[in-house]
Coordinates of C-alpha atoms in Angstrom, one line a residue:
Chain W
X1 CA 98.1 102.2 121.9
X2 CA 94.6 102.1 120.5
X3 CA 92.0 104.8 120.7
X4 CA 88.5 104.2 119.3
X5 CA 86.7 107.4 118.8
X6 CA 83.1 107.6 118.0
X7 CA 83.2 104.8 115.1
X8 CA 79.8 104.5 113.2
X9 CA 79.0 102.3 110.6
X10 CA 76.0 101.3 108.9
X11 CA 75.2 98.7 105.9
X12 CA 72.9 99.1 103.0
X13 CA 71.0 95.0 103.0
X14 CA 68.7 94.3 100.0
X15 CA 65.9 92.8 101.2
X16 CA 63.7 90.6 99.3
X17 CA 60.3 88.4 100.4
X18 CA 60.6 84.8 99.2
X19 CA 59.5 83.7 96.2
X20 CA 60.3 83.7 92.4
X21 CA 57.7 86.7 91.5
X22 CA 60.4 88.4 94.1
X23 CA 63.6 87.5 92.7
X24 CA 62.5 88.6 89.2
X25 CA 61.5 91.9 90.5
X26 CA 64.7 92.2 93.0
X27 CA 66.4 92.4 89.6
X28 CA 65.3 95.7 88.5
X29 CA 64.5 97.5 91.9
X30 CA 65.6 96.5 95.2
X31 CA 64.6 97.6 98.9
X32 CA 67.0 98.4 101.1
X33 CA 67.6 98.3 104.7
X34 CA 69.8 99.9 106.5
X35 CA 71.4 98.3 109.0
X36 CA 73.6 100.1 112.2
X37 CA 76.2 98.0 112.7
X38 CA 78.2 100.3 114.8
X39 CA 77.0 103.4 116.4
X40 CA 79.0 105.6 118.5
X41 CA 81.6 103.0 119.5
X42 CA 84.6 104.7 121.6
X43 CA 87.0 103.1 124.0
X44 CA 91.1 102.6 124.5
X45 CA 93.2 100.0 124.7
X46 CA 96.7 100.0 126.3
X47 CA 99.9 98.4 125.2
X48 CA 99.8 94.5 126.5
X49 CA 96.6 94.4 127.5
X50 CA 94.5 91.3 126.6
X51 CA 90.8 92.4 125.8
X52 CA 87.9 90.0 125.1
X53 CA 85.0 91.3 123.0
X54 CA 81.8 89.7 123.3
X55 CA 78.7 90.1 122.1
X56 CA 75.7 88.3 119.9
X57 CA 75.9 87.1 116.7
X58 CA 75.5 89.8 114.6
X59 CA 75.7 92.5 117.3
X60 CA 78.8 94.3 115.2
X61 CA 82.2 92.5 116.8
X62 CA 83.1 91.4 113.4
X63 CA 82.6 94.6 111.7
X64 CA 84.9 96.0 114.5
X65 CA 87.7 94.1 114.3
X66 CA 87.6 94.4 110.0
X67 CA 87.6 98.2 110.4
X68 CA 90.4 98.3 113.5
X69 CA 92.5 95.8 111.1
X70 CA 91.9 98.6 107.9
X71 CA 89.7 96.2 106.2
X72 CA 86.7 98.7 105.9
X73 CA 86.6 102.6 106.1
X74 CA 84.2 103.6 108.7
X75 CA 81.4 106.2 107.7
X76 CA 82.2 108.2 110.8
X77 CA 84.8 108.9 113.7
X78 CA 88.5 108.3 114.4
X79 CA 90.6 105.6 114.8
X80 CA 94.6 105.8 115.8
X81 CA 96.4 102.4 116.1
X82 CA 100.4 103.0 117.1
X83 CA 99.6 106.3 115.6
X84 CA 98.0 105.0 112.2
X85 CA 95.0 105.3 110.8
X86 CA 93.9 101.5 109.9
X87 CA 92.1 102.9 106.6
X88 CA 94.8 104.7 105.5
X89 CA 98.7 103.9 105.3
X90 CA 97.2 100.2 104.8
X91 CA 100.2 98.6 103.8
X92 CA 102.6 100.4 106.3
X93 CA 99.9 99.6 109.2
X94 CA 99.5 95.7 108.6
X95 CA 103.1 95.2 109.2
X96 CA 102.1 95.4 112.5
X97 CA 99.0 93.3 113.4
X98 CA 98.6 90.1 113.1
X99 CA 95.0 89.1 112.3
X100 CA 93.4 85.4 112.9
X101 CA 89.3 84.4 111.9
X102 CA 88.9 81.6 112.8
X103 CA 87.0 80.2 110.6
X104 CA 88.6 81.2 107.9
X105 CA 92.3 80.0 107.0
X106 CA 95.2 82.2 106.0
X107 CA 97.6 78.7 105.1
X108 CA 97.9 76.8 102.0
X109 CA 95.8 74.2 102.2
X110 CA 97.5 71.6 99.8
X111 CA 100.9 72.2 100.5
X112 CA 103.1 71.7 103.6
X113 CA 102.6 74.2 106.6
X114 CA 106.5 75.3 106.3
X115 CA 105.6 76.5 103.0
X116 CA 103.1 79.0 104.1
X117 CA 105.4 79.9 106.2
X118 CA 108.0 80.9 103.9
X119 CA 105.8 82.8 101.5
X120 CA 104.5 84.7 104.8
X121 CA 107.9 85.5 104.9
X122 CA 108.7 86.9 101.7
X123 CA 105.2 88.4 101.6
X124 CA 105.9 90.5 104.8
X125 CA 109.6 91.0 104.0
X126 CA 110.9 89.1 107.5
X127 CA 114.8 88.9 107.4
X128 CA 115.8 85.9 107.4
X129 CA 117.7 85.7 110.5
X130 CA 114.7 87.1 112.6
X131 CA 112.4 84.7 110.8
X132 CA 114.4 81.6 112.4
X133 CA 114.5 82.8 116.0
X134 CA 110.5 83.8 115.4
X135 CA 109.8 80.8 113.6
X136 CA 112.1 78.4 116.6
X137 CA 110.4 80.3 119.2
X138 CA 106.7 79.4 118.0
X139 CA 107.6 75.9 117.0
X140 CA 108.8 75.6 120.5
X141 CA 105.6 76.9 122.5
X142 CA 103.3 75.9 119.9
X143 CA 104.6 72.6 119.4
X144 CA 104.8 72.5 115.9
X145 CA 107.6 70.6 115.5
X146 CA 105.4 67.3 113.9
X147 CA 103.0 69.1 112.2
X148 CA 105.7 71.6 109.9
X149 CA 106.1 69.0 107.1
X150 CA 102.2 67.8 106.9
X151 CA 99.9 69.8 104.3
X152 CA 97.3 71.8 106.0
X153 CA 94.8 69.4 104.2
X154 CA 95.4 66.7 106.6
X155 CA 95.6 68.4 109.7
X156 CA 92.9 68.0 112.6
X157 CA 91.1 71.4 113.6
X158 CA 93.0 72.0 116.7
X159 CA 96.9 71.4 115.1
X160 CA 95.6 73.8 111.9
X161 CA 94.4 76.6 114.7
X162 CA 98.0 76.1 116.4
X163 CA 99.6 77.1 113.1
X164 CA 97.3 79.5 112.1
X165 CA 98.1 81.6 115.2
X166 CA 101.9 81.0 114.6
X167 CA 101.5 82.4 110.7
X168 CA 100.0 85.5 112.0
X169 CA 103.0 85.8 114.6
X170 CA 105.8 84.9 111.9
X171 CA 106.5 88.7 111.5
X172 CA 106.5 89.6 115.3
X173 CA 103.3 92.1 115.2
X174 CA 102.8 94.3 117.7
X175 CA 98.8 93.7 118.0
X176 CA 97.5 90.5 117.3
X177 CA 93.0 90.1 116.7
X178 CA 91.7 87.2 117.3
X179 CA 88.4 86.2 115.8
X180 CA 86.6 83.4 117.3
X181 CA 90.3 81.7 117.9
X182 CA 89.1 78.5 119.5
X183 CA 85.8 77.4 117.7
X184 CA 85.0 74.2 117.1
X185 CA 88.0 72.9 119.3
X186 CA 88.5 70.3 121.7
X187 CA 89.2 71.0 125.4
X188 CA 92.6 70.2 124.9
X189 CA 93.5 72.3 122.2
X190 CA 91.3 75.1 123.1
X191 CA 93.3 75.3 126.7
X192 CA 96.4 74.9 124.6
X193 CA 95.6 78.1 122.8
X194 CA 94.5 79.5 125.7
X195 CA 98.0 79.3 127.3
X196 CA 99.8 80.6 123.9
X197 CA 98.0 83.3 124.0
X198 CA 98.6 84.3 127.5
X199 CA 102.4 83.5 127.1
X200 CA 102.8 85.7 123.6
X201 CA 101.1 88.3 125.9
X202 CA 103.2 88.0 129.3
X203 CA 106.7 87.5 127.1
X204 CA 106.6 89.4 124.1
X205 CA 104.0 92.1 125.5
X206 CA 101.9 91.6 122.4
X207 CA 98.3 93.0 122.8
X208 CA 95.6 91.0 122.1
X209 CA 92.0 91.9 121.2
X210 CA 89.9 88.5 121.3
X211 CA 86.5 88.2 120.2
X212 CA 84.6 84.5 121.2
X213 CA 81.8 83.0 122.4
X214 CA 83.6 80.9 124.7
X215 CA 83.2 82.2 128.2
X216 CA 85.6 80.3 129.7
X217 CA 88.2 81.9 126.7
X218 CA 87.9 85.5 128.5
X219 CA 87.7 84.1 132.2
X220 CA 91.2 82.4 131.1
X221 CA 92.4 85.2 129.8
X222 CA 91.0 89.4 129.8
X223 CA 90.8 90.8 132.4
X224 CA 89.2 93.7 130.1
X225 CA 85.8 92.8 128.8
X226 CA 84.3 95.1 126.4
X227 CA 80.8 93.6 125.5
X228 CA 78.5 94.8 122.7
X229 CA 75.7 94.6 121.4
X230 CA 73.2 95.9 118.4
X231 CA 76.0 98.0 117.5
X232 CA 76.6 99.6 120.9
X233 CA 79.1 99.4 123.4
X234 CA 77.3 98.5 126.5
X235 CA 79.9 97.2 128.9
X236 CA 83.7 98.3 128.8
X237 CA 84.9 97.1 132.4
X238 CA 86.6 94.1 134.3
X239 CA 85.2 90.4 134.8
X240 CA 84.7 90.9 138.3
X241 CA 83.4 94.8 137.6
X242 CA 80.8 92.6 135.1
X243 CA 80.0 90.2 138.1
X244 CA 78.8 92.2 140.3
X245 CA 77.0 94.5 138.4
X246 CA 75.1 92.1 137.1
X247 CA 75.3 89.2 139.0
X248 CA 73.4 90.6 142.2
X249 CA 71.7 93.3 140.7
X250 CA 68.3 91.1 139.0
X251 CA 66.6 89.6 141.3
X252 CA 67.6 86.1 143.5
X253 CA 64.5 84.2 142.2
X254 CA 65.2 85.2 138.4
X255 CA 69.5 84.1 138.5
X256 CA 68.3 80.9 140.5
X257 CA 65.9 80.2 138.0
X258 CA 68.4 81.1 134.5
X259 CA 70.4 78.8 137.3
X260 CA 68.7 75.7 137.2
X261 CA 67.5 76.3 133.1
X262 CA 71.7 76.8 131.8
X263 CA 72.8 73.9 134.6
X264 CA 71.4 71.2 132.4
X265 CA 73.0 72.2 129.3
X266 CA 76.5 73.7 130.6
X267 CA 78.9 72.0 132.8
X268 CA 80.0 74.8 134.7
X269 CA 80.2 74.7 138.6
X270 CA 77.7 76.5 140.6
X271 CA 78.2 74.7 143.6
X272 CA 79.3 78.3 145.1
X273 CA 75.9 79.7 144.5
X274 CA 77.6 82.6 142.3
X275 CA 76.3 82.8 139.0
X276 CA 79.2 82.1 136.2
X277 CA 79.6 84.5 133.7
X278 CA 77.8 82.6 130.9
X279 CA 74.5 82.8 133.3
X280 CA 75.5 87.0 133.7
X281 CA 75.9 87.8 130.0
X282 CA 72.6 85.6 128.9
X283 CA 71.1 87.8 131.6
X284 CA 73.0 91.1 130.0
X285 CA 71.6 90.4 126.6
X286 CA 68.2 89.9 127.9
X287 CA 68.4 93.0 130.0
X288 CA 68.7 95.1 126.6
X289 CA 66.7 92.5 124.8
X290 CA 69.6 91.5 122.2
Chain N
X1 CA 108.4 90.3 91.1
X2 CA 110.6 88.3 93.4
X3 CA 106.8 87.3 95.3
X4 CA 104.7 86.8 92.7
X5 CA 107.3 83.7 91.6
X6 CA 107.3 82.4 95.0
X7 CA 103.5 82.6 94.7
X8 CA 103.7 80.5 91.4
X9 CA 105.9 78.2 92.9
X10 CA 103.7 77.6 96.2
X11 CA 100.7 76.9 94.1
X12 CA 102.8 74.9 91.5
X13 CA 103.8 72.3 94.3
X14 CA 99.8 72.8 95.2
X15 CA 99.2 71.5 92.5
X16 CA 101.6 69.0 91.8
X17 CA 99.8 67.0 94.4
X18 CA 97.2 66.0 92.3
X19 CA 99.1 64.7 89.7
X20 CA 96.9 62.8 87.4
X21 CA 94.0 65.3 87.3
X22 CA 96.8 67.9 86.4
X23 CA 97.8 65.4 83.5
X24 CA 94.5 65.1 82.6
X25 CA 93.5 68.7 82.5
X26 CA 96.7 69.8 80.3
X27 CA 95.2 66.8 78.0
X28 CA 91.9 68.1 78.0
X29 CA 93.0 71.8 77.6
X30 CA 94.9 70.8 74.5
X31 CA 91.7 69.2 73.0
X32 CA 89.4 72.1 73.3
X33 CA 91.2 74.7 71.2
X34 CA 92.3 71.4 68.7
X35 CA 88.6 71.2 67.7
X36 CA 88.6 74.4 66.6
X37 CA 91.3 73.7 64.8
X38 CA 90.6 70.9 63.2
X39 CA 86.9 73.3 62.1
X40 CA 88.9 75.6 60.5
X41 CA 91.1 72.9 58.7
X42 CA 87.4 71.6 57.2
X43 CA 86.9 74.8 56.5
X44 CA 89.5 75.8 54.6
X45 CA 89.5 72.3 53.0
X46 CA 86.3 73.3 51.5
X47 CA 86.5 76.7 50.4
X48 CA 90.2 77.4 49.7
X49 CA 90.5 81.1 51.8
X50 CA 88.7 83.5 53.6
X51 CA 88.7 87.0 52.1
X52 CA 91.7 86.4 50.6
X53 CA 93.3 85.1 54.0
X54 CA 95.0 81.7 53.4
X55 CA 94.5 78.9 55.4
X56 CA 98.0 79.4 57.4
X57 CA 97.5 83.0 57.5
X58 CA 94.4 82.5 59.2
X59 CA 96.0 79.9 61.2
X60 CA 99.2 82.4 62.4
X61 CA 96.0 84.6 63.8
X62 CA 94.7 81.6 65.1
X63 CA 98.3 80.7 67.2
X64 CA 98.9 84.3 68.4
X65 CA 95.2 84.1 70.0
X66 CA 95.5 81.2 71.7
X67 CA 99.1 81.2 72.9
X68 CA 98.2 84.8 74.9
X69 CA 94.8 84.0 75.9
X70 CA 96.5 80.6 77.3
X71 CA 99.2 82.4 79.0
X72 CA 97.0 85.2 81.0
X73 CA 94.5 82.2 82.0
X74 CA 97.7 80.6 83.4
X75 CA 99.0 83.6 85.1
X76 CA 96.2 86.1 85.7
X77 CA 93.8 83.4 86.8
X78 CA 93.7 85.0 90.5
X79 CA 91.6 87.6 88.4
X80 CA 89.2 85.6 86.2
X81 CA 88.3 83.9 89.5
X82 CA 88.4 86.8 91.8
X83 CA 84.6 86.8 92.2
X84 CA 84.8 83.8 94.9
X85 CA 87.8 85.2 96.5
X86 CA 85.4 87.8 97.5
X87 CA 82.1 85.6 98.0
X88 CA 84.7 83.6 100.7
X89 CA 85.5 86.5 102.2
X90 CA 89.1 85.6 101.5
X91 CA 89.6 88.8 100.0
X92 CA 90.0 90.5 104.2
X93 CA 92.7 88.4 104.3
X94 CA 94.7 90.2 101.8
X95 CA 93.9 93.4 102.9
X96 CA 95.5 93.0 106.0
X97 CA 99.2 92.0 104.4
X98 CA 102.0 94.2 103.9
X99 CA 101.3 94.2 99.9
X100 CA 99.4 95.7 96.9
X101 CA 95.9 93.4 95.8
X102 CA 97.2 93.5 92.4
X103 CA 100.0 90.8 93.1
X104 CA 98.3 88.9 95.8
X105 CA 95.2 88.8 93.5
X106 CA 97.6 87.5 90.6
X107 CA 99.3 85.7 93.1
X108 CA 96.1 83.6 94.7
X109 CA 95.8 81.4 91.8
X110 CA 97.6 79.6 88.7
X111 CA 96.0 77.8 86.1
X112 CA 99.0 75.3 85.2
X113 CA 96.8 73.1 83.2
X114 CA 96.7 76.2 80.2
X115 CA 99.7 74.9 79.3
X116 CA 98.2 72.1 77.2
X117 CA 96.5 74.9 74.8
X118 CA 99.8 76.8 75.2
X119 CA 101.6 74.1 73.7
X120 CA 98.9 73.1 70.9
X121 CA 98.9 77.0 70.3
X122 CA 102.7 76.7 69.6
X123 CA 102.4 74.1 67.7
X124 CA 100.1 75.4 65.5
X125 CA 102.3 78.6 64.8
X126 CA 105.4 76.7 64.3
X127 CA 103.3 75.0 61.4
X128 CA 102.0 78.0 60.5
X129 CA 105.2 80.1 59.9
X130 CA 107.0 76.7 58.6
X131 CA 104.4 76.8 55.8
X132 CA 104.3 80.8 55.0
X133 CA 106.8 82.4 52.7
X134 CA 107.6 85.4 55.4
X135 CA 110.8 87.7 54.9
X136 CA 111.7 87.5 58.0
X137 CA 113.7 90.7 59.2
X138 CA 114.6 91.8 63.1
X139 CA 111.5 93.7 63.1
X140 CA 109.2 92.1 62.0
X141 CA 109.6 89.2 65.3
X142 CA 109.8 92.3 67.2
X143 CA 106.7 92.6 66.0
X144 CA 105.3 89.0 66.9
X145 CA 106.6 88.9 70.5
X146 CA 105.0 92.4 71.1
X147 CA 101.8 90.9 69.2
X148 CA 101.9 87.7 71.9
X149 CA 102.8 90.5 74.9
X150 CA 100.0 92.6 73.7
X151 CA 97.6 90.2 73.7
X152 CA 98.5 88.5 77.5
X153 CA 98.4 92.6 78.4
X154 CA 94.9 93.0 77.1
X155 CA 93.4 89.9 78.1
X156 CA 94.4 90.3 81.6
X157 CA 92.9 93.8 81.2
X158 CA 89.3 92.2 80.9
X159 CA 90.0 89.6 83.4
X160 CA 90.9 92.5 85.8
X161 CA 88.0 94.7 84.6
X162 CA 85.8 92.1 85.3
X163 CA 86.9 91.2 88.5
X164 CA 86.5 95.0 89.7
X165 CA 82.2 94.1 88.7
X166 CA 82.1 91.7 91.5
X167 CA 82.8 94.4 94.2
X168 CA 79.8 95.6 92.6
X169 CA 77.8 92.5 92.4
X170 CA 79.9 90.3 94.3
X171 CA 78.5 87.1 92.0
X172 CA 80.8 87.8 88.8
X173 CA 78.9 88.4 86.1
X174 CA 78.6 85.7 83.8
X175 CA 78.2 88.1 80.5
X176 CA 81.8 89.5 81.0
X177 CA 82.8 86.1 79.5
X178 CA 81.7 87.9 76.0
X179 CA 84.5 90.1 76.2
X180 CA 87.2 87.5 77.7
X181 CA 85.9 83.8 75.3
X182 CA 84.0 86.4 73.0
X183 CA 87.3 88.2 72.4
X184 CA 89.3 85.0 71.9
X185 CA 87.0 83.3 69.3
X186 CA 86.6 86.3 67.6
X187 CA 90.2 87.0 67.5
X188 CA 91.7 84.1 66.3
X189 CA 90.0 85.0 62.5
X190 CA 91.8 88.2 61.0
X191 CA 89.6 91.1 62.0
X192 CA 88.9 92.0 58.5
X193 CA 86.2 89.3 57.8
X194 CA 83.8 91.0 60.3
X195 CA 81.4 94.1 60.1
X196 CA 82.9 97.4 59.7
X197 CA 81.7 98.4 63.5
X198 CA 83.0 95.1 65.1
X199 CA 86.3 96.1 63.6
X200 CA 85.9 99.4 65.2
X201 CA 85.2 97.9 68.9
X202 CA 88.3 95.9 68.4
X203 CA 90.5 98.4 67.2
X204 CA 89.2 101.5 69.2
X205 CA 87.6 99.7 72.9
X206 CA 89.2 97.1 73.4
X207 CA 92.3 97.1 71.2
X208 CA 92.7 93.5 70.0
X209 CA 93.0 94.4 66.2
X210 CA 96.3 96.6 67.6
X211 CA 97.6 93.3 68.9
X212 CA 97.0 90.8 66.5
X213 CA 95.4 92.1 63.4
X214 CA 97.2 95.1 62.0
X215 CA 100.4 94.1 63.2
X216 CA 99.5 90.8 61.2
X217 CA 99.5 93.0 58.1
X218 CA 102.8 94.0 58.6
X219 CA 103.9 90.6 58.9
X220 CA 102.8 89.1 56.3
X221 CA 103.9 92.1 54.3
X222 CA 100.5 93.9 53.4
X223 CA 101.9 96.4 54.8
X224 CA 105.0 98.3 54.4
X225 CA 105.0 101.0 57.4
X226 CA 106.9 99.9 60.2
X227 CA 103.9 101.8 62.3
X228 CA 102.2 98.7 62.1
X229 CA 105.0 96.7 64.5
X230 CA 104.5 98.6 67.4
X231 CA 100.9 99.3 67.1
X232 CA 100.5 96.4 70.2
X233 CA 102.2 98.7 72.7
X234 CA 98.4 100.1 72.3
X235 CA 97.5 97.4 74.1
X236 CA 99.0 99.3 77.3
X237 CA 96.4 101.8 77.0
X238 CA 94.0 99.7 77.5
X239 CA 95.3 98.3 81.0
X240 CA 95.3 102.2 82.5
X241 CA 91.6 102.3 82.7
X242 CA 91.2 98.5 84.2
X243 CA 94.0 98.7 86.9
X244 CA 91.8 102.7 87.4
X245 CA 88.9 100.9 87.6
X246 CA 90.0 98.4 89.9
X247 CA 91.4 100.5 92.6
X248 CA 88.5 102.5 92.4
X249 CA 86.6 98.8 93.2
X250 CA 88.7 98.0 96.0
X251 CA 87.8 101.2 97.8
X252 CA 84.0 100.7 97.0
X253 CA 85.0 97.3 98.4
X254 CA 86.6 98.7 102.0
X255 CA 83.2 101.2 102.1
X256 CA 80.6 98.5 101.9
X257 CA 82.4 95.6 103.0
X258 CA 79.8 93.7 100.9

């Protein structure tokens, strides 16, 4: 369904040292960086799978999912999604993927959520009859029901994510991206979304591409991890492939110790004496110093 | 068409929830241009006419200025604020529906209040024509709703030329508000009162004199050639190279993701 072939991209960032002498002169000349965001990044993705993709801040995921969703035009390599090219055809590709950042919103924050609805609708041209078995559906598993007639405005975090997900599902996409789909919520609603999106998955064979931070968001839910980082694609595997590559492979005294420093802070059981997969990524990004 | 009303419509109940700023803002937009007005009544009190323009000749200038300038800041205020769209990064988020940017850009944002100065404007032309011996004939208000259409045509031109800057700069730049308030003080006198090369820029660049006042001329029957009526249609011209520029922006945009 997806092939990722060889996708670079790199960024031009002004730079400028602090200071108003600085500023003045950034006006007439500036320096320039150039930043890799992506080098080289290849992998596939089949139809219904559910794939988390993790990485640092700033190690590319973003950049990514904007250029898989035809929001910025690689500088090299080949992308074909349900035989598209995301950069081209824009309009006749977005039909078909439904996109959600997180921590941006894509409702109408001073009017009722229904409303958003309904120009989602007419913006993506939904018939009408297949817009109220979708939109049933979604009120049904979502549990939107109370939340349809309040402006986004006055919603709490977690109800606003719930509809978010629904507005990028109104028009029955094929591929739904997930950016960062449960930060900031509470356990409740971030297990909640957890469960929609394994249900969307299971029922409507939607693909999912998830990026987060949340380690317990991809233990609930990929079994495909593809992990990157400084623009590279270092791990493309399964949880358990991730485990014990990692999880053995440094030594006893080092995991015991990353152990004992991460059992403080996180609540996560490690009464087995297996390292949980927070403990093996903070490792992986050590490992190539991210 | 069809979505850019449902557009206006979402962001009219938007804005309906506010109520009394709303109320307040049409108020306050109606007081703005009636300073002005009231400057040019002094004005004229004082020195009887300008160039040989009358004080309700001036003043039919005046109306056609501020009813179209009113009416694009109403409808095409998506663009005149389309800098934060992309400082928010909100811009993605139209990139990845099923529609042109041109109408979700339109679409993002409606300046309801404008309707205050629309009104005054209205007022002021009603005035205006009540007050001016004009031989009406079919053509000639052919003439003045081209004139109006014109003017909303080239003012959203500049609002979408400078919008296409800020995939350049990303902060919009404040100086394009010469061509946008420049062009609506300056047009709301009769072009003939200004330097020979300022009457040029208007006529030639940016083709307010085509819209407002040579077709004035033919109104107020300076002129006889019927030319003169459908000289705003130049105003058209001027959109081609915006809307150009403007896709040519959005690719820039897609390239650098800045």
């Amino acid at each position: 369904m997806i092939e990722v072939n060889g996708i670079s991209k790199s960024f031009l960032v002004s730079k400028r040292p602090p200071g108003l002498a600085h500023a003045v002169k950034s006006l007439f000349r500036r320096e320039y960086t150039v930043v890799e965001a992506l080098q080289n990044i290849s992998f596939t993705i089949g139809s219904g799978e559910i794939v988390g993709y993790i990485g640092p801040n700033g190690a590319g995921k973003s950049t990514t999912i904007k250029t898989m969703s035809g929001i910025l035009v690689p500088d090299s390599g080949t992308c074909s999604i349900m035989g598209y090219t995301p950069w081209k055809d824009r309009v006749s590709y977005v039909k078909n993927i439904g996109v959600v950042f997180g921590q941006r919103s894509q409702l109408w924050w001073d009017v009722p959520v229904l409303d958003s609805f309904e120009l989602l609708r007419d913006i993506y041209r939904i018939p009408p009859l297949e817009y109220r078995s979708t939109l049933a559906l979604l009120v049904e598993t979502l549990d939107l029901q109370a939340l349809l007639h309040t402006p986004v405005r006055q919603l709490s975090l977690g109800q606003r994510m719930r509809c978010e997900i629904a507005a990028s599902l109104l028009h029955s996409p094929s591929l739904l991206f997930l950016d960062e789909p449960t930060i900031g919520l509470d356990a409740v609603s971030k297990i909640a979304v957890r469960q929609f999106i394994k249900t969307i998955n299971e029922e409507k064979g939607v693909t999912v591409i998830l990026t987060t931070h949340d380690m317990n968001d991809i233990e609930a839910l990929a079994s495909r991890l593809l992990l990157i980082g400084k623009g590279k694609l270092l791990y493309d595997g399964t949880v358990q492939g991730l485990r014990s590559r990692y999880g053995s492979k440094s030594g006893a005294a080092e995991a015991s110790q990353l152990q004992q420093a991460s059992a403080s802070t996180s609540e996560q059981g490690h009464s087995t004496g297996s390292l949980s997969i927070e403990d093996i990524v903070v490792q992986m990004y050590k490992e190539y110093a991210l | 068409m069809t979505l850019y009303f449902k557009y206006m419509l979402l962001l009219f109940k938007a804005q309906m929830e506010y109520r009394a700023s709303f109320l307040l803002l049409v108020l306050g937009q109606c007081l703005t241009p009636f300073t002005v007005f009231t400057g040019l009544y002094f004005m004229f009190e004082r020195f009887g006419d300008m160039k040989g323009w009358s004080f309700y000749e001036v003043l039919l200038c005046f109306a056609v200025t501020h009813m179209a300038f009113s009416i694009t800041e109403c409808f095409a205020r998506g663009f005149d604020m389309f800098s934060s769209l992309v400082v928010s990064g909100d811009f993605d988020r139209l990139l990845v529906r099923p529609r042109g940017t041109i109408i979700q850009v339109l679409g993002s944002k409606f300046e309801f209040s404008r309707v205050g100065r629309l009104l005054l404007g209205a007022g002021v032309l009603i005035w205006a024509i009540m007050n001016l011996d004009i031989a009406w004939s079919p053509l000639k208000i052919t003439a003045l709703v081209l004139m109006e259409a014109s003017g909303v045509i080239i003012f959203a031109s500049i609002f979408i030329l400078c919008a296409s800057f800020s995939f350049w700069t990303v902060q919009g730049l404040e100086i394009a508000n010469i061509l946008t308030d420049g062009g609506r003080e300056m047009t709301q006198y009769p072009l003939s009162i200004y330097h020979r090369r300022i009457q040029q820029f208007f006529t030639f660049i940016i083709p307010f004199g085509c819209a407002n006042y040579l077709p004035l001329q033919y109104i107020l029957g300076r002129e006889e050639n019927p030319i003169y009526a459908f000289l705003p249609l130049a105003g058209l011209l001027f959109l081609v190279p915006c809307l150009l520029i403007w896709q040519i922006g959005v690719r820039r945009y897609r390239s650098t993701g800045s």
